[in-house]
Coordinates of N, CA and C in Angstrom, one line a residue:
X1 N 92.1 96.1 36.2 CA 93.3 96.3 37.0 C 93.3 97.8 37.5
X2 N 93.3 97.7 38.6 CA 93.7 99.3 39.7 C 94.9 99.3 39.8
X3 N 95.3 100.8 39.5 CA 96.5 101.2 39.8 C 97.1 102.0 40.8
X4 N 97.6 101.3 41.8 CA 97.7 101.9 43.5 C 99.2 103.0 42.8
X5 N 100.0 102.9 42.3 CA 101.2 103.6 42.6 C 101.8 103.3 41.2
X6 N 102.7 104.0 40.6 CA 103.2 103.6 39.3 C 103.8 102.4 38.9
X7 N 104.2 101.5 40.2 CA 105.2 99.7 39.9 C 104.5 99.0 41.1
X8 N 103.0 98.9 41.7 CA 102.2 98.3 42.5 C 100.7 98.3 41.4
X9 N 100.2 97.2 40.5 CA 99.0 96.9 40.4 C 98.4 95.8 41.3
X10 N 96.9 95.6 41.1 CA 96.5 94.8 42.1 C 95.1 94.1 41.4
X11 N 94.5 93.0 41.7 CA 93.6 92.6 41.0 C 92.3 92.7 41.9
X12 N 91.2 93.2 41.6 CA 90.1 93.1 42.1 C 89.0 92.5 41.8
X13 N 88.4 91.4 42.7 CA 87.5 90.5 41.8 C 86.2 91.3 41.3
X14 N 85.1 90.4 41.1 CA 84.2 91.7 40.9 C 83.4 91.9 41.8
X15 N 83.2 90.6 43.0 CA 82.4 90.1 44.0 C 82.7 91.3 45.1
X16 N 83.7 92.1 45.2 CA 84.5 92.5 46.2 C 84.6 94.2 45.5
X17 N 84.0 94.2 44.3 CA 84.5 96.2 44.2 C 83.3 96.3 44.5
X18 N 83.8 98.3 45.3 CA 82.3 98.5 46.0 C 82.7 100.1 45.6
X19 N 81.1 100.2 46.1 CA 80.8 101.6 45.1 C 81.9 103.0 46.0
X20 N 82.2 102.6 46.8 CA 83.1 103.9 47.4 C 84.5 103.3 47.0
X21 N 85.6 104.1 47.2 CA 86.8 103.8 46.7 C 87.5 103.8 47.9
X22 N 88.3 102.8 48.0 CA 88.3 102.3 49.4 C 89.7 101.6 48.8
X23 N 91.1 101.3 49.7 CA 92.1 100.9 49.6 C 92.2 99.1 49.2
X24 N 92.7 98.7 48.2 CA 92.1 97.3 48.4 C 92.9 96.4 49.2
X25 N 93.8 97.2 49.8 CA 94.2 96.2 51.3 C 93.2 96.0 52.4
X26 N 92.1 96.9 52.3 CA 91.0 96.4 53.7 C 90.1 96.3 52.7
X27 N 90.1 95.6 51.9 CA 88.8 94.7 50.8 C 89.4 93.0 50.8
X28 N 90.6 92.7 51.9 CA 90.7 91.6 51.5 C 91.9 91.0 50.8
X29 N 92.3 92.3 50.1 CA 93.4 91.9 49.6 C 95.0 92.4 49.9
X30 N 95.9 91.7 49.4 CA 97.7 92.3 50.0 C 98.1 92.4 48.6
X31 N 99.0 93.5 48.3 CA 99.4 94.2 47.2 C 100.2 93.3 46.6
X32 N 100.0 92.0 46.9 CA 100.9 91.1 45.7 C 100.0 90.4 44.6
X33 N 100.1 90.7 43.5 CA 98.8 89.7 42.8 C 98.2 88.5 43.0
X34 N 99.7 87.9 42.9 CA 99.6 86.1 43.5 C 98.9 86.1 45.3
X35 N 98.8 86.7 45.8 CA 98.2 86.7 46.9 C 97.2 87.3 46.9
X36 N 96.0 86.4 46.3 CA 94.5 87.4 46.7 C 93.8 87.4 47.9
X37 N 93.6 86.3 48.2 CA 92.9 85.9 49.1 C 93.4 85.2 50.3
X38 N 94.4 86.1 51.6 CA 94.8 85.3 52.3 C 93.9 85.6 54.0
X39 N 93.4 86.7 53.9 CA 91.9 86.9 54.7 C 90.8 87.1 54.2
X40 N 90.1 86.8 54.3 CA 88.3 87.1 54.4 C 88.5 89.4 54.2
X41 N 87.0 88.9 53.0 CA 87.4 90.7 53.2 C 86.4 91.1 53.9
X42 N 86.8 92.5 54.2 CA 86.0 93.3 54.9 C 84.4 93.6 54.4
X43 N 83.5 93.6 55.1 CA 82.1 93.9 54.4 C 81.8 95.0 55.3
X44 N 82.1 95.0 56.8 CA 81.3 96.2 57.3 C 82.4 97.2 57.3
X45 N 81.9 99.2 57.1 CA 82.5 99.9 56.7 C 81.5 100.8 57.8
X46 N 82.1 101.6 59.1 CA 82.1 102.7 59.4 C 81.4 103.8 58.0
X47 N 80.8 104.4 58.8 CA 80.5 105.8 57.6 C 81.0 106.9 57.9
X48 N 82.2 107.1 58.6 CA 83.0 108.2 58.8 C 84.1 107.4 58.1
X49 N 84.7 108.1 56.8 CA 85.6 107.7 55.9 C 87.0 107.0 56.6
X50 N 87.1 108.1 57.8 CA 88.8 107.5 57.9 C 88.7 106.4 59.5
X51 N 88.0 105.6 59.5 CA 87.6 104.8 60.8 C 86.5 103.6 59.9
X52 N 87.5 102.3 59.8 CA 86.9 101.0 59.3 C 86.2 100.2 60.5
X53 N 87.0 100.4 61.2 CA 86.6 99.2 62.1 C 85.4 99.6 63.8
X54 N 85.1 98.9 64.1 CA 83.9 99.4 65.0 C 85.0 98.6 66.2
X55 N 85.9 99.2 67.3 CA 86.2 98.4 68.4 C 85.1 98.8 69.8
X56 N 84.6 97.5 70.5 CA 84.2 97.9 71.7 C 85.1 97.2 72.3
X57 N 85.4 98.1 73.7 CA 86.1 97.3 75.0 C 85.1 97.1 76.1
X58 N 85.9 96.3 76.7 CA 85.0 96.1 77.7 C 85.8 96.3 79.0
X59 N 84.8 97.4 79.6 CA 85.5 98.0 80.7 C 85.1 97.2 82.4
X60 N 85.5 96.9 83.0 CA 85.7 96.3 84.4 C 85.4 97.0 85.6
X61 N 84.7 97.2 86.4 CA 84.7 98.2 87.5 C 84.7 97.5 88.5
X62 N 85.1 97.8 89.9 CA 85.9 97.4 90.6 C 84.7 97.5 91.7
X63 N 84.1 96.3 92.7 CA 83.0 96.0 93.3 C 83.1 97.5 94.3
X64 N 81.8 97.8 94.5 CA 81.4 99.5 95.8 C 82.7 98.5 96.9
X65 N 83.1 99.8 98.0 CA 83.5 99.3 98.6 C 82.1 99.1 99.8
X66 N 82.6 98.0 100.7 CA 81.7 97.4 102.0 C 82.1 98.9 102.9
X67 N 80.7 98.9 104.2 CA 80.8 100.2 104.7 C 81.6 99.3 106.0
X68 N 82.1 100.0 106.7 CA 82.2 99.3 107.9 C 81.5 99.4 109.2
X69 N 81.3 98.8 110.0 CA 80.4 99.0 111.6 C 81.0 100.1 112.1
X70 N 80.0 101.4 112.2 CA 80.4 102.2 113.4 C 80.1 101.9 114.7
X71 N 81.4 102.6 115.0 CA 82.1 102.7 116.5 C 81.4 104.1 117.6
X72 N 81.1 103.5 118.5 CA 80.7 104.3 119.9 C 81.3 105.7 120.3
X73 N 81.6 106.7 120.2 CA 82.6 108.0 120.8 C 83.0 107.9 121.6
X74 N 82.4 107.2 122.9 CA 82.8 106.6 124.1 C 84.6 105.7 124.0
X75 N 84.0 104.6 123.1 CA 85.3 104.2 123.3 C 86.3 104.5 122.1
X76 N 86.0 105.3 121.9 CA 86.9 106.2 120.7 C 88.2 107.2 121.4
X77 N 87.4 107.1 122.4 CA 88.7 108.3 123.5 C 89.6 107.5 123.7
X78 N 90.8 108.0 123.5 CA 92.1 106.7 123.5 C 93.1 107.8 123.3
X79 N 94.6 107.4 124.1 CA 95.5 108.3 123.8 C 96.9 107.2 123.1
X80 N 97.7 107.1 122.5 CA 98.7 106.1 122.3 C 100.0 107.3 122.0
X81 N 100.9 106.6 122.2 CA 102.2 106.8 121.9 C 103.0 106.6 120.4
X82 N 103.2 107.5 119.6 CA 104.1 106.4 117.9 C 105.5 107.2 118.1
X83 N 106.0 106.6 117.5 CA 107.5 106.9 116.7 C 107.3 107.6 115.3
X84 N 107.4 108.3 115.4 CA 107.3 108.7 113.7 C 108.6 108.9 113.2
X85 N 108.6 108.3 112.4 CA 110.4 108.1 110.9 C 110.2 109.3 110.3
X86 N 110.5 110.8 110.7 CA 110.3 111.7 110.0 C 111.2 111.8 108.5
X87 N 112.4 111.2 108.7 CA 113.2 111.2 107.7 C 113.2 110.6 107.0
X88 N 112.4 109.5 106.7 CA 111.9 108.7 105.3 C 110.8 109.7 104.5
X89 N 109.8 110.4 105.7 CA 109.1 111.5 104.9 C 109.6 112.5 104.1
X90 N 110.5 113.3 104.8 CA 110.9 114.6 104.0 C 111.5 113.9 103.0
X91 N 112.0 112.7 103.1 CA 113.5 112.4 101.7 C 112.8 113.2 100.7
X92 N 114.3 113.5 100.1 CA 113.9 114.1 98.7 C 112.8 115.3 98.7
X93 N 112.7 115.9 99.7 CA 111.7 116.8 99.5 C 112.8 118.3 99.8
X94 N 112.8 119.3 98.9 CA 113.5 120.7 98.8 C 113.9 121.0 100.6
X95 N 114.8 121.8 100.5 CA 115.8 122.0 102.2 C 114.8 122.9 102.3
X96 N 114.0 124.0 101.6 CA 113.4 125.2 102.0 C 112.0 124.8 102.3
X97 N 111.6 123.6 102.6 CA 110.2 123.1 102.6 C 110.4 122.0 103.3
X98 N 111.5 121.4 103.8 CA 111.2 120.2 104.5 C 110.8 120.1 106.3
X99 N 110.7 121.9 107.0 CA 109.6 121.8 108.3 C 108.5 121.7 107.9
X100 N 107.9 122.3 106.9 CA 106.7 122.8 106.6 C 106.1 121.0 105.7
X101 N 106.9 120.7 105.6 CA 106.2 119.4 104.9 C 106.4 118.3 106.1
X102 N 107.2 118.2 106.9 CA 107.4 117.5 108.0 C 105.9 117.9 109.2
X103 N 104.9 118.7 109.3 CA 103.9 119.4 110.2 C 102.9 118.4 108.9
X104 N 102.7 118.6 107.7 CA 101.8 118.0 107.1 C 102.1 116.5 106.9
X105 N 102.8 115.8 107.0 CA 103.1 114.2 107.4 C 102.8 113.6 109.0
X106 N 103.2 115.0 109.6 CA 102.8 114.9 111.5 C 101.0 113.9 110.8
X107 N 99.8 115.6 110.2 CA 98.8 115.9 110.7 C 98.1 114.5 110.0
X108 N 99.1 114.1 108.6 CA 98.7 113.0 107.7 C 98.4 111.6 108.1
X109 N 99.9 111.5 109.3 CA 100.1 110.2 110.2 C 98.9 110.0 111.3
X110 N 98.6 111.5 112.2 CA 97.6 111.2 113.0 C 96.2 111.2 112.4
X111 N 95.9 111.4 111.0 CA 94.4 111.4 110.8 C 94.5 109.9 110.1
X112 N 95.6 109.3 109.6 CA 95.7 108.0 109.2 C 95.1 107.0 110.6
X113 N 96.1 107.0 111.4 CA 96.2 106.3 112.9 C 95.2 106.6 113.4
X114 N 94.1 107.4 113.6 CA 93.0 107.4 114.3 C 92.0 108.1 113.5
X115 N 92.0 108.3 112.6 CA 90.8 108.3 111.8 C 89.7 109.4 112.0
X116 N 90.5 110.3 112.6 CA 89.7 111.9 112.3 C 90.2 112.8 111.6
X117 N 89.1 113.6 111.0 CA 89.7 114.7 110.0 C 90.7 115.8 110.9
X118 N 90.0 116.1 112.0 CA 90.3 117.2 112.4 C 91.2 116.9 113.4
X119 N 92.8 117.3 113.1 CA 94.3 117.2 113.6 C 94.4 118.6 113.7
X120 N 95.0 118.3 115.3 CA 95.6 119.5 115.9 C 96.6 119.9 116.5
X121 N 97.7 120.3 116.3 CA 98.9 120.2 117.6 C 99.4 121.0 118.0
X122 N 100.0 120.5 119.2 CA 100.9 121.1 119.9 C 101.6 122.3 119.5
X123 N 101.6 123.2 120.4 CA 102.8 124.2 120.0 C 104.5 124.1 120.7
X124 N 104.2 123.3 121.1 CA 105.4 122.3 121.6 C 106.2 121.4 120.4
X125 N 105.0 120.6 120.0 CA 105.7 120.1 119.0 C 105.8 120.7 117.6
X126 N 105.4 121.5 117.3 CA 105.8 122.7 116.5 C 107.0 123.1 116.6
X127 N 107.4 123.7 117.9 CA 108.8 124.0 118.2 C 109.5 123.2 117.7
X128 N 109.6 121.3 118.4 CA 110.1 120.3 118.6 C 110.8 120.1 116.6
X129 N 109.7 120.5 116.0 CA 109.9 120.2 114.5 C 111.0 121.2 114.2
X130 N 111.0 122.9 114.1 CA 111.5 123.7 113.8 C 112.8 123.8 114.5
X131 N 112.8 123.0 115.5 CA 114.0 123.6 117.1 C 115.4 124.1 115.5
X132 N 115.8 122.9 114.5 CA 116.7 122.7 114.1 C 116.7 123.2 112.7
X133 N 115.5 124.4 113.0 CA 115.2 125.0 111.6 C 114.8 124.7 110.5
X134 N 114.6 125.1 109.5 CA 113.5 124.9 108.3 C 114.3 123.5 107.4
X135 N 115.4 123.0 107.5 CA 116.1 122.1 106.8 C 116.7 121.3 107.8
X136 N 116.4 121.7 108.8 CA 116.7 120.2 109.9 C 115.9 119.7 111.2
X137 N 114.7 119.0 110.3 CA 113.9 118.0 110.7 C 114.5 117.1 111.0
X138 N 114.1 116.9 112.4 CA 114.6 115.3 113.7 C 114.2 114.5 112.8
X139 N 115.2 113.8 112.7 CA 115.0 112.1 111.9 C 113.5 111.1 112.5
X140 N 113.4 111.1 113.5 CA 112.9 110.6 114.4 C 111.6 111.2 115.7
X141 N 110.6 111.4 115.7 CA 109.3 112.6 116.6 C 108.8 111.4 117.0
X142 N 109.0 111.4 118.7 CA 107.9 110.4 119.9 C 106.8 111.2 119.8
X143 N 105.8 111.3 119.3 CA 104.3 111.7 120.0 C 103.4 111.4 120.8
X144 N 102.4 111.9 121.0 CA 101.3 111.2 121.7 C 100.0 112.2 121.1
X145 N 99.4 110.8 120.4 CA 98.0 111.0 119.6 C 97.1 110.7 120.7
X146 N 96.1 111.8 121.2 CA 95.1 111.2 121.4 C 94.0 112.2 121.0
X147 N 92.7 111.0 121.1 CA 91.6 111.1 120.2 C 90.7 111.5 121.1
X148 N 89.6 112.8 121.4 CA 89.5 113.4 122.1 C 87.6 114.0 121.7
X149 N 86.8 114.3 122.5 CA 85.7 114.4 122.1 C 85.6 115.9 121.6
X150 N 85.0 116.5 120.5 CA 84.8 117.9 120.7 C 83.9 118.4 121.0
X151 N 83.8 118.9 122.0 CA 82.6 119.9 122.9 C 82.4 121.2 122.3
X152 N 82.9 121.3 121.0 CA 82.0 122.6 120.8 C 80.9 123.0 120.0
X153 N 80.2 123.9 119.5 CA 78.9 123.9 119.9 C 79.1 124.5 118.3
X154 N 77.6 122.9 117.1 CA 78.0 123.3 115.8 C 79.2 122.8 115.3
X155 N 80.1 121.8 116.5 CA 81.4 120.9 115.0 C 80.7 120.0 114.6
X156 N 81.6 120.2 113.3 CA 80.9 118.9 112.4 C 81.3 117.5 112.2
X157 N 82.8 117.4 113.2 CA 83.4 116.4 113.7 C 82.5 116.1 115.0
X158 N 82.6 114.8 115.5 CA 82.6 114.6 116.7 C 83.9 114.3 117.7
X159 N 84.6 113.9 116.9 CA 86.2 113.8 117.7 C 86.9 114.4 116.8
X160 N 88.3 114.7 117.6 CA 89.3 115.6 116.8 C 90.7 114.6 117.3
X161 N 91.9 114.8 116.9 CA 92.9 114.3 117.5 C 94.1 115.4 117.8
X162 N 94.6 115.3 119.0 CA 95.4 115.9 119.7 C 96.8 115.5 119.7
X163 N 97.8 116.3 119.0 CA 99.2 115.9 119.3 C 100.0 116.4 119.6
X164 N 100.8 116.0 120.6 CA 102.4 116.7 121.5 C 103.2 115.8 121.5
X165 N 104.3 116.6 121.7 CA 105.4 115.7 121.7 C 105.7 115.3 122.7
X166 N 106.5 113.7 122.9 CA 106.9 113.5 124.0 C 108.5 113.6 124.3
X167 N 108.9 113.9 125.4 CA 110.6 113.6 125.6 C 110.9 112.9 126.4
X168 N 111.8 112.1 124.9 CA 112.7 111.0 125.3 C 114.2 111.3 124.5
X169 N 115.1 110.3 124.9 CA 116.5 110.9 125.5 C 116.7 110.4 123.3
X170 N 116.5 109.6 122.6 CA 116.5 108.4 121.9 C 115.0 107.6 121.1
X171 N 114.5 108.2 120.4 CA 112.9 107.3 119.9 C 113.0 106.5 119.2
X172 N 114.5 106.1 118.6 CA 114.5 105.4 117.9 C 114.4 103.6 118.7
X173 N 113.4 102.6 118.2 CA 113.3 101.5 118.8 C 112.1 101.6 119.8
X174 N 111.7 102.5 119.8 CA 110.4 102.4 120.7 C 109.3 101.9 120.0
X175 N 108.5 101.4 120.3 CA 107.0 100.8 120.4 C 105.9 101.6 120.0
X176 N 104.2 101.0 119.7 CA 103.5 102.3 119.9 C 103.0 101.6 121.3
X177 N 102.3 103.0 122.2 CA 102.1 102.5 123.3 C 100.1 102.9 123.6
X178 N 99.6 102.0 124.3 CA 98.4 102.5 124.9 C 98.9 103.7 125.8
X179 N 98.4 105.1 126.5 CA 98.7 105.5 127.0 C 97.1 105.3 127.6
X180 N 96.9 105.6 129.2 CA 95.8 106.2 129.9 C 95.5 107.3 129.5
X181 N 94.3 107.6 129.1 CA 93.9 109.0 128.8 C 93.4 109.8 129.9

């Protein structure tokens, strides 16, 4: 008889004591006498004292992504028209930061929408953002993105994107538009 605690004995067969001293709840047994054997006991033992069990998982990784077909520079030159919902962007964003975070959702939307790193804009629409000061961002900015070759000498881009604002009386409900470049 082992004695776990002063009013908890426990029986241990002989098949089952082992030379380390080990709790006889992970030998198989549950601290009621009449219950010896209601799992299979343990045989394999970690050799770091406080870690019984060996778990592996198995981890999943998620297929490379496919590359896609590049596109010509040629027909990369394109100018379009968007709407941009400025005011779903700033929500929730501090009054003393919502021009300056409203210029980084502009440069975010046009490198989303045409797929060059290098955004540039307007000092027009700079104004057009600020006209109403640092906490009153137009609900609503017509632009016009276009995607444009860069000629200078040593970029590491070959296209950049270009944006100004356009005026209109009302943006809200407009379209995106092909423009002619």
């Amino acid at each position: 008889m082992q004695t776990l605690a002063p009013s908890i004995q426990t029986q241990t067969p002989r098949n089952l004591q082992h030379t380390t001293k080990r709790p006889p709840i992970l030998t198989g047994q549950l601290l009621s006498p009449n219950l010896v054997f209601l799992f299979p006991p343990i045989t394999h033992f970690n050799t770091v004292d406080t870690t019984y069990f060996t778990l592996s998982k198995t981890y999943f990784t998620m297929a490379p992504p496919k590359s896609k077909p590049g596109r010509s520079a040629i027909a990369d030159v394109v100018a379009r028209e968007y709407t941009i919902h400025m005011h779903k962007r700033v929500h929730g964003v501090s009054f003393k930061k919502r021009a300056p975070t409203a210029i980084k959702e502009i440069k975010a939307f046009a490198h989303k929408q045409m797929g060059t790193i290098d955004v540039r804009l307007d000092p027009q629409l700079n104004k057009e953002v600020w006209k109403q000061g640092i906490k009153g961002v137009p609900y609503r900015l017509r632009v016009r993105i276009s995607r444009k070759r860069n000629d200078e000498e040593g970029a590491k881009e070959k296209l950049y994107s270009f944006v100004e604002a356009v005026a209109v009386k009302n943006p809200k409900g407009l379209l995106t538009t092909v423009v002619d470049a």
